[in-house]
JSON list of C-alpha atoms and ligand atoms in Angstrom, two decimals:
[
{"chain": "L", "resi": 175, "resn": "MET", "atom": "CA", "xyz": [0.00, 0.00, 0.00]},
{"chain": "L", "resi": 176, "resn": "THR", "atom": "CA", "xyz": [1.36, 3.40, -1.00]},
{"chain": "L", "resi": 177, "resn": "LYS", "atom": "CA", "xyz": [1.75, 6.03, 1.72]},
{"chain": "L", "resi": 178, "resn": "ILE", "atom": "CA", "xyz": [1.95, 9.70, 0.73]},
{"chain": "L", "resi": 179, "resn": "LEU", "atom": "CA", "xyz": [2.89, 12.65, 2.98]},
{"chain": "L", "resi": 180, "resn": "PHE", "atom": "CA", "xyz": [2.21, 16.23, 1.87]},
{"chain": "L", "resi": 181, "resn": "VAL", "atom": "CA", "xyz": [4.41, 18.86, 3.50]},
{"chain": "L", "resi": 182, "resn": "CYS", "atom": "CA", "xyz": [4.23, 22.68, 3.68]},
{"chain": "L", "resi": 183, "resn": "LEU", "atom": "CA", "xyz": [5.50, 25.17, 6.26]},
{"chain": "L", "resi": 184, "resn": "GLY", "atom": "CA", "xyz": [2.67, 25.51, 8.77]},
{"chain": "L", "resi": 185, "resn": "ASN", "atom": "CA", "xyz": [0.41, 22.52, 7.92]},
{"chain": "L", "resi": 186, "resn": "ILE", "atom": "CA", "xyz": [-2.61, 24.80, 8.23]},
{"chain": "L", "resi": 187, "resn": "CYS", "atom": "CA", "xyz": [-3.18, 26.16, 4.69]},
{"chain": "L", "resi": 188, "resn": "ARG", "atom": "CA", "xyz": [-1.76, 24.18, 1.76]},
{"chain": "L", "resi": 189, "resn": "SER", "atom": "CA", "xyz": [-0.87, 20.65, 2.88]},
{"chain": "L", "resi": 190, "resn": "PRO", "atom": "CA", "xyz": [-4.22, 20.08, 4.67]},
{"chain": "L", "resi": 191, "resn": "LEU", "atom": "CA", "xyz": [-5.88, 20.95, 1.35]},
{"chain": "L", "resi": 192, "resn": "ALA", "atom": "CA", "xyz": [-3.65, 18.41, -0.40]},
{"chain": "L", "resi": 193, "resn": "GLU", "atom": "CA", "xyz": [-4.52, 15.81, 2.27]},
{"chain": "L", "resi": 194, "resn": "GLY", "atom": "CA", "xyz": [-8.26, 16.52, 2.00]},
{"chain": "L", "resi": 195, "resn": "ILE", "atom": "CA", "xyz": [-8.31, 16.48, -1.80]},
{"chain": "L", "resi": 196, "resn": "ALA", "atom": "CA", "xyz": [-6.26, 13.27, -1.90]},
{"chain": "L", "resi": 197, "resn": "LYS", "atom": "CA", "xyz": [-8.48, 11.48, 0.64]},
{"chain": "L", "resi": 198, "resn": "TYR", "atom": "CA", "xyz": [-11.59, 12.58, -1.26]},
{"chain": "L", "resi": 199, "resn": "TYR", "atom": "CA", "xyz": [-10.21, 11.31, -4.58]},
{"chain": "L", "resi": 200, "resn": "ILE", "atom": "CA", "xyz": [-8.92, 8.07, -3.03]},
{"chain": "L", "resi": 201, "resn": "SER", "atom": "CA", "xyz": [-12.26, 7.26, -1.43]},
{"chain": "L", "resi": 202, "resn": "LYS", "atom": "CA", "xyz": [-14.21, 8.18, -4.59]},
{"chain": "L", "resi": 203, "resn": "ASN", "atom": "CA", "xyz": [-12.04, 5.80, -6.62]},
{"chain": "L", "resi": 204, "resn": "ASN", "atom": "CA", "xyz": [-11.73, 3.03, -4.00]},
{"chain": "L", "resi": 205, "resn": "LEU", "atom": "CA", "xyz": [-7.94, 3.19, -3.95]},
{"chain": "L", "resi": 206, "resn": "ASP", "atom": "CA", "xyz": [-5.61, 1.62, -1.40]},
{"chain": "L", "resi": 207, "resn": "ILE", "atom": "CA", "xyz": [-3.49, 4.66, -0.53]},
{"chain": "L", "resi": 208, "resn": "ILE", "atom": "CA", "xyz": [-2.77, 6.23, 2.87]},
{"chain": "L", "resi": 209, "resn": "VAL", "atom": "CA", "xyz": [-2.34, 10.01, 3.04]},
{"chain": "L", "resi": 210, "resn": "ASP", "atom": "CA", "xyz": [-1.19, 12.40, 5.74]},
{"chain": "L", "resi": 211, "resn": "SER", "atom": "CA", "xyz": [0.18, 15.95, 5.90]},
{"chain": "L", "resi": 212, "resn": "ALA", "atom": "CA", "xyz": [2.65, 17.82, 8.09]},
{"chain": "L", "resi": 213, "resn": "GLY", "atom": "CA", "xyz": [4.55, 21.09, 8.39]},
{"chain": "L", "resi": 214, "resn": "THR", "atom": "CA", "xyz": [8.30, 21.64, 8.56]},
{"chain": "L", "resi": 215, "resn": "SER", "atom": "CA", "xyz": [7.72, 24.22, 11.33]},
{"chain": "L", "resi": 216, "resn": "SER", "atom": "CA", "xyz": [6.30, 23.83, 14.82]},
{"chain": "L", "resi": 217, "resn": "PHE", "atom": "CA", "xyz": [4.35, 27.11, 14.54]},
{"chain": "L", "resi": 218, "resn": "HIS", "atom": "CA", "xyz": [0.83, 25.71, 14.44]},
{"chain": "L", "resi": 219, "resn": "ILE", "atom": "CA", "xyz": [1.02, 22.25, 16.03]},
{"chain": "L", "resi": 220, "resn": "GLY", "atom": "CA", "xyz": [-2.42, 21.08, 17.14]},
{"chain": "L", "resi": 221, "resn": "GLU", "atom": "CA", "xyz": [-4.34, 23.75, 15.20]},
{"chain": "L", "resi": 222, "resn": "ASN", "atom": "CA", "xyz": [-7.11, 23.10, 12.69]},
{"chain": "L", "resi": 223, "resn": "PRO", "atom": "CA", "xyz": [-6.62, 24.33, 9.10]},
{"chain": "L", "resi": 224, "resn": "CYS", "atom": "CA", "xyz": [-6.93, 28.08, 8.45]},
{"chain": "L", "resi": 225, "resn": "PRO", "atom": "CA", "xyz": [-10.51, 29.31, 7.89]},
{"chain": "L", "resi": 226, "resn": "HIS", "atom": "CA", "xyz": [-10.03, 30.11, 4.19]},
{"chain": "L", "resi": 227, "resn": "SER", "atom": "CA", "xyz": [-8.70, 26.62, 3.46]},
{"chain": "L", "resi": 228, "resn": "VAL", "atom": "CA", "xyz": [-11.63, 25.08, 5.36]},
{"chain": "L", "resi": 229, "resn": "GLN", "atom": "CA", "xyz": [-14.00, 27.33, 3.36]},
{"chain": "L", "resi": 230, "resn": "ILE", "atom": "CA", "xyz": [-12.62, 26.63, -0.11]},
{"chain": "L", "resi": 231, "resn": "ALA", "atom": "CA", "xyz": [-12.58, 22.89, 0.61]},
{"chain": "L", "resi": 232, "resn": "GLN", "atom": "CA", "xyz": [-16.15, 23.05, 1.88]},
{"chain": "L", "resi": 233, "resn": "ASN", "atom": "CA", "xyz": [-17.19, 24.88, -1.30]},
{"chain": "L", "resi": 234, "resn": "LYS", "atom": "CA", "xyz": [-15.88, 21.86, -3.21]},
{"chain": "L", "resi": 235, "resn": "GLY", "atom": "CA", "xyz": [-17.62, 19.34, -0.93]},
{"chain": "L", "resi": 236, "resn": "ILE", "atom": "CA", "xyz": [-14.55, 18.37, 1.10]},
{"chain": "L", "resi": 237, "resn": "ASP", "atom": "CA", "xyz": [-14.43, 18.64, 4.91]},
{"chain": "L", "resi": 238, "resn": "ILE", "atom": "CA", "xyz": [-10.95, 19.39, 6.27]},
{"chain": "L", "resi": 239, "resn": "SER", "atom": "CA", "xyz": [-12.15, 21.21, 9.39]},
{"chain": "L", "resi": 240, "resn": "GLN", "atom": "CA", "xyz": [-11.14, 18.43, 11.78]},
{"chain": "L", "resi": 241, "resn": "LEU", "atom": "CA", "xyz": [-7.55, 17.96, 10.58]},
{"chain": "L", "resi": 242, "resn": "THR", "atom": "CA", "xyz": [-4.88, 19.02, 13.09]},
{"chain": "L", "resi": 243, "resn": "ALA", "atom": "CA", "xyz": [-1.44, 20.37, 12.30]},
{"chain": "L", "resi": 244, "resn": "ARG", "atom": "CA", "xyz": [1.67, 18.40, 13.18]},
{"chain": "L", "resi": 245, "resn": "GLN", "atom": "CA", "xyz": [5.36, 18.80, 12.52]},
{"chain": "L", "resi": 246, "resn": "VAL", "atom": "CA", "xyz": [7.36, 16.49, 10.25]},
{"chain": "L", "resi": 247, "resn": "LYS", "atom": "CA", "xyz": [9.36, 13.88, 12.19]},
{"chain": "L", "resi": 248, "resn": "GLN", "atom": "CA", "xyz": [12.35, 11.73, 11.27]},
{"chain": "L", "resi": 249, "resn": "LYS", "atom": "CA", "xyz": [10.22, 8.58, 11.29]},
{"chain": "L", "resi": 250, "resn": "ASP", "atom": "CA", "xyz": [8.17, 10.02, 8.40]},
{"chain": "L", "resi": 251, "resn": "PHE", "atom": "CA", "xyz": [11.17, 9.70, 6.10]},
{"chain": "L", "resi": 252, "resn": "SER", "atom": "CA", "xyz": [11.16, 5.91, 6.35]},
{"chain": "L", "resi": 253, "resn": "GLU", "atom": "CA", "xyz": [7.41, 5.44, 6.80]},
{"chain": "L", "resi": 254, "resn": "PHE", "atom": "CA", "xyz": [6.16, 7.22, 3.68]},
{"chain": "L", "resi": 255, "resn": "ASP", "atom": "CA", "xyz": [6.79, 6.05, 0.12]},
{"chain": "L", "resi": 256, "resn": "LEU", "atom": "CA", "xyz": [6.25, 9.53, -1.29]},
{"chain": "L", "resi": 257, "resn": "ILE", "atom": "CA", "xyz": [7.04, 12.80, 0.48]},
{"chain": "L", "resi": 258, "resn": "ILE", "atom": "CA", "xyz": [5.75, 15.80, -1.44]},
{"chain": "L", "resi": 259, "resn": "GLY", "atom": "CA", "xyz": [6.72, 19.43, -0.76]},
{"chain": "L", "resi": 260, "resn": "LEU", "atom": "CA", "xyz": [4.25, 22.14, -1.75]},
{"chain": "L", "resi": 261, "resn": "ASP", "atom": "CA", "xyz": [7.02, 24.60, -2.65]},
{"chain": "L", "resi": 262, "resn": "LYS", "atom": "CA", "xyz": [10.76, 24.63, -3.12]},
{"chain": "L", "resi": 263, "resn": "SER", "atom": "CA", "xyz": [11.50, 26.05, 0.33]},
{"chain": "L", "resi": 264, "resn": "ASN", "atom": "CA", "xyz": [9.63, 23.08, 1.83]},
{"chain": "L", "resi": 265, "resn": "ILE", "atom": "CA", "xyz": [11.94, 20.80, -0.17]},
{"chain": "L", "resi": 266, "resn": "THR", "atom": "CA", "xyz": [15.02, 22.66, 1.07]},
{"chain": "L", "resi": 267, "resn": "ASN", "atom": "CA", "xyz": [13.83, 22.44, 4.69]},
{"chain": "L", "resi": 268, "resn": "LEU", "atom": "CA", "xyz": [13.02, 18.72, 4.34]},
{"chain": "L", "resi": 269, "resn": "LYS", "atom": "CA", "xyz": [16.50, 18.04, 2.93]},
{"chain": "L", "resi": 270, "resn": "ILE", "atom": "CA", "xyz": [18.08, 19.93, 5.84]},
{"chain": "L", "resi": 271, "resn": "MET", "atom": "CA", "xyz": [16.05, 17.69, 8.17]},
{"chain": "L", "resi": 272, "resn": "GLY", "atom": "CA", "xyz": [17.57, 14.64, 6.45]},
{"chain": "L", "resi": 273, "resn": "CYS", "atom": "CA", "xyz": [14.81, 13.68, 4.01]},
{"chain": "L", "resi": 274, "resn": "LYS", "atom": "CA", "xyz": [16.48, 12.31, 0.90]},
{"chain": "L", "resi": 275, "resn": "ASN", "atom": "CA", "xyz": [13.55, 11.28, -1.23]},
{"chain": "L", "resi": 276, "resn": "VAL", "atom": "CA", "xyz": [11.33, 14.33, -1.59]},
{"chain": "L", "resi": 277, "resn": "LYS", "atom": "CA", "xyz": [9.45, 15.57, -4.64]},
{"chain": "L", "resi": 278, "resn": "LEU", "atom": "CA", "xyz": [7.78, 18.85, -5.60]},
{"chain": "L", "resi": 279, "resn": "LEU", "atom": "CA", "xyz": [4.00, 18.85, -6.06]},
{"chain": "L", "resi": 280, "resn": "GLY", "atom": "CA", "xyz": [4.49, 21.26, -8.97]},
{"chain": "L", "resi": 281, "resn": "ASP", "atom": "CA", "xyz": [6.43, 18.60, -10.87]},
{"chain": "L", "resi": 282, "resn": "PHE", "atom": "CA", "xyz": [3.20, 16.65, -11.29]},
{"chain": "L", "resi": 283, "resn": "GLY", "atom": "CA", "xyz": [1.54, 18.55, -14.14]},
{"chain": "L", "resi": 284, "resn": "LEU", "atom": "CA", "xyz": [2.20, 22.12, -12.95]},
{"chain": "L", "resi": 285, "resn": "ASP", "atom": "CA", "xyz": [5.43, 22.94, -14.83]},
{"chain": "L", "resi": 286, "resn": "GLY", "atom": "CA", "xyz": [7.48, 22.84, -11.62]},
{"chain": "L", "resi": 287, "resn": "GLU", "atom": "CA", "xyz": [5.60, 25.77, -10.11]},
{"chain": "L", "resi": 288, "resn": "ASP", "atom": "CA", "xyz": [5.49, 26.40, -6.37]},
{"chain": "L", "resi": 289, "resn": "ILE", "atom": "CA", "xyz": [2.08, 26.36, -4.71]},
{"chain": "L", "resi": 290, "resn": "PRO", "atom": "CA", "xyz": [2.03, 29.96, -3.42]},
{"chain": "L", "resi": 291, "resn": "ASP", "atom": "CA", "xyz": [1.71, 30.35, 0.34]},
{"chain": "L", "resi": 292, "resn": "PRO", "atom": "CA", "xyz": [-1.80, 31.74, 0.87]},
{"chain": "L", "resi": 293, "resn": "TYR", "atom": "CA", "xyz": [-1.23, 32.44, 4.57]},
{"chain": "L", "resi": 294, "resn": "PHE", "atom": "CA", "xyz": [-0.02, 35.89, 3.69]},
{"chain": "L", "resi": 295, "resn": "PHE", "atom": "CA", "xyz": [-2.75, 36.56, 1.11]},
{"chain": "L", "resi": 296, "resn": "ASP", "atom": "CA", "xyz": [-5.12, 39.38, 1.81]},
{"chain": "L", "resi": 297, "resn": "GLY", "atom": "CA", "xyz": [-8.50, 37.66, 2.13]},
{"chain": "L", "resi": 298, "resn": "PHE", "atom": "CA", "xyz": [-10.08, 34.72, 0.33]},
{"chain": "L", "resi": 299, "resn": "ASP", "atom": "CA", "xyz": [-8.82, 35.66, -3.16]},
{"chain": "L", "resi": 300, "resn": "GLY", "atom": "CA", "xyz": [-6.12, 33.29, -4.20]},
{"chain": "L", "resi": 301, "resn": "PHE", "atom": "CA", "xyz": [-7.33, 30.29, -2.23]},
{"chain": "L", "resi": 302, "resn": "GLU", "atom": "CA", "xyz": [-9.35, 29.19, -5.26]},
{"chain": "L", "resi": 303, "resn": "LYS", "atom": "CA", "xyz": [-6.23, 29.30, -7.43]},
{"chain": "L", "resi": 304, "resn": "VAL", "atom": "CA", "xyz": [-4.26, 27.43, -4.76]},
{"chain": "L", "resi": 305, "resn": "PHE", "atom": "CA", "xyz": [-7.02, 24.80, -4.47]},
{"chain": "L", "resi": 306, "resn": "ASP", "atom": "CA", "xyz": [-7.10, 24.26, -8.25]},
{"chain": "L", "resi": 307, "resn": "MET", "atom": "CA", "xyz": [-3.31, 23.93, -8.48]},
{"chain": "L", "resi": 308, "resn": "ILE", "atom": "CA", "xyz": [-3.15, 21.48, -5.57]},
{"chain": "L", "resi": 309, "resn": "GLU", "atom": "CA", "xyz": [-5.99, 19.44, -7.06]},
{"chain": "L", "resi": 310, "resn": "VAL", "atom": "CA", "xyz": [-4.14, 19.01, -10.38]},
{"chain": "L", "resi": 311, "resn": "GLY", "atom": "CA", "xyz": [-0.91, 17.95, -8.68]},
{"chain": "L", "resi": 312, "resn": "VAL", "atom": "CA", "xyz": [-2.57, 15.62, -6.20]},
{"chain": "L", "resi": 313, "resn": "ILE", "atom": "CA", "xyz": [-4.64, 13.78, -8.82]},
{"chain": "L", "resi": 314, "resn": "ASN", "atom": "CA", "xyz": [-1.57, 13.38, -11.04]},
{"chain": "L", "resi": 315, "resn": "ILE", "atom": "CA", "xyz": [0.46, 11.98, -8.11]},
{"chain": "L", "resi": 316, "resn": "ILE", "atom": "CA", "xyz": [-2.25, 9.50, -7.20]},
{"chain": "L", "resi": 317, "resn": "ASN", "atom": "CA", "xyz": [-2.68, 8.41, -10.81]},
{"chain": "L", "resi": 318, "resn": "SER", "atom": "CA", "xyz": [1.09, 7.94, -11.07]},
{"chain": "L", "resi": 319, "resn": "THR", "atom": "CA", "xyz": [0.97, 5.33, -8.28]},
{"chain": "L", "resi": 320, "resn": "LYS", "atom": "CA", "xyz": [-1.53, 3.12, -10.15]},
{"chain": "F", "resi": 589, "resn": "4NP", "atom": "P1", "xyz": [1.06, 26.75, 5.06]},
{"chain": "F", "resi": 589, "resn": "4NP", "atom": "O1", "xyz": [0.91, 28.32, 5.35]},
{"chain": "F", "resi": 589, "resn": "4NP", "atom": "O2", "xyz": [2.55, 26.46, 5.04]},
{"chain": "F", "resi": 589, "resn": "4NP", "atom": "O3", "xyz": [0.43, 26.57, 3.72]},
{"chain": "F", "resi": 589, "resn": "4NP", "atom": "O4", "xyz": [0.34, 26.04, 6.19]},
{"chain": "F", "resi": 589, "resn": "4NP", "atom": "C1", "xyz": [1.54, 28.96, 6.40]},
{"chain": "F", "resi": 589, "resn": "4NP", "atom": "C2", "xyz": [0.92, 29.02, 7.64]},
{"chain": "F", "resi": 589, "resn": "4NP", "atom": "C3", "xyz": [1.54, 29.70, 8.68]},
{"chain": "F", "resi": 589, "resn": "4NP", "atom": "C4", "xyz": [2.77, 30.30, 8.48]},
{"chain": "F", "resi": 589, "resn": "4NP", "atom": "C5", "xyz": [3.39, 30.21, 7.27]},
{"chain": "F", "resi": 589, "resn": "4NP", "atom": "C6", "xyz": [2.78, 29.53, 6.23]},
{"chain": "F", "resi": 589, "resn": "4NP", "atom": "N1", "xyz": [3.38, 31.03, 9.55]},
{"chain": "F", "resi": 589, "resn": "4NP", "atom": "O5", "xyz": [4.49, 31.58, 9.34]},
{"chain": "F", "resi": 589, "resn": "4NP", "atom": "O6", "xyz": [2.85, 31.09, 10.67]}
]
């Protein structure tokens, strides 16, 4: 069974969206894949996803409101088959932490683009774009495991 970990900085905006979208797609297609998400930082441990991420997911029929943020741990590097950074700074941080096998979400159908960090966006604008980008990458990753 494939295990996929999505990683961003805070684990409250982007990677919970990736986790929610992946779980939704996996359950809809009856796939045998385990998904989790985490942040490289400890800033938001134990918090639920940010309100705008919860809202955009809800608009698409996906409930991520009960997810809780956690920090990446060393054990993740051996436990997960695929570790996916949402932007290039996430990849750099993961490598510093000793993760050798990490890939960029943007390399799955998004021309190597970073998923912009919406935490610093002014308002809800931009979360739709971020959702759509994450959805493309996540579905391509899952299809690549088949
Ligand atoms: P995320 O967004 O990495 O997509 O969860 C962020 C959330 C919080 C912070 C940075 C990014 N922060 O610096 O607190």
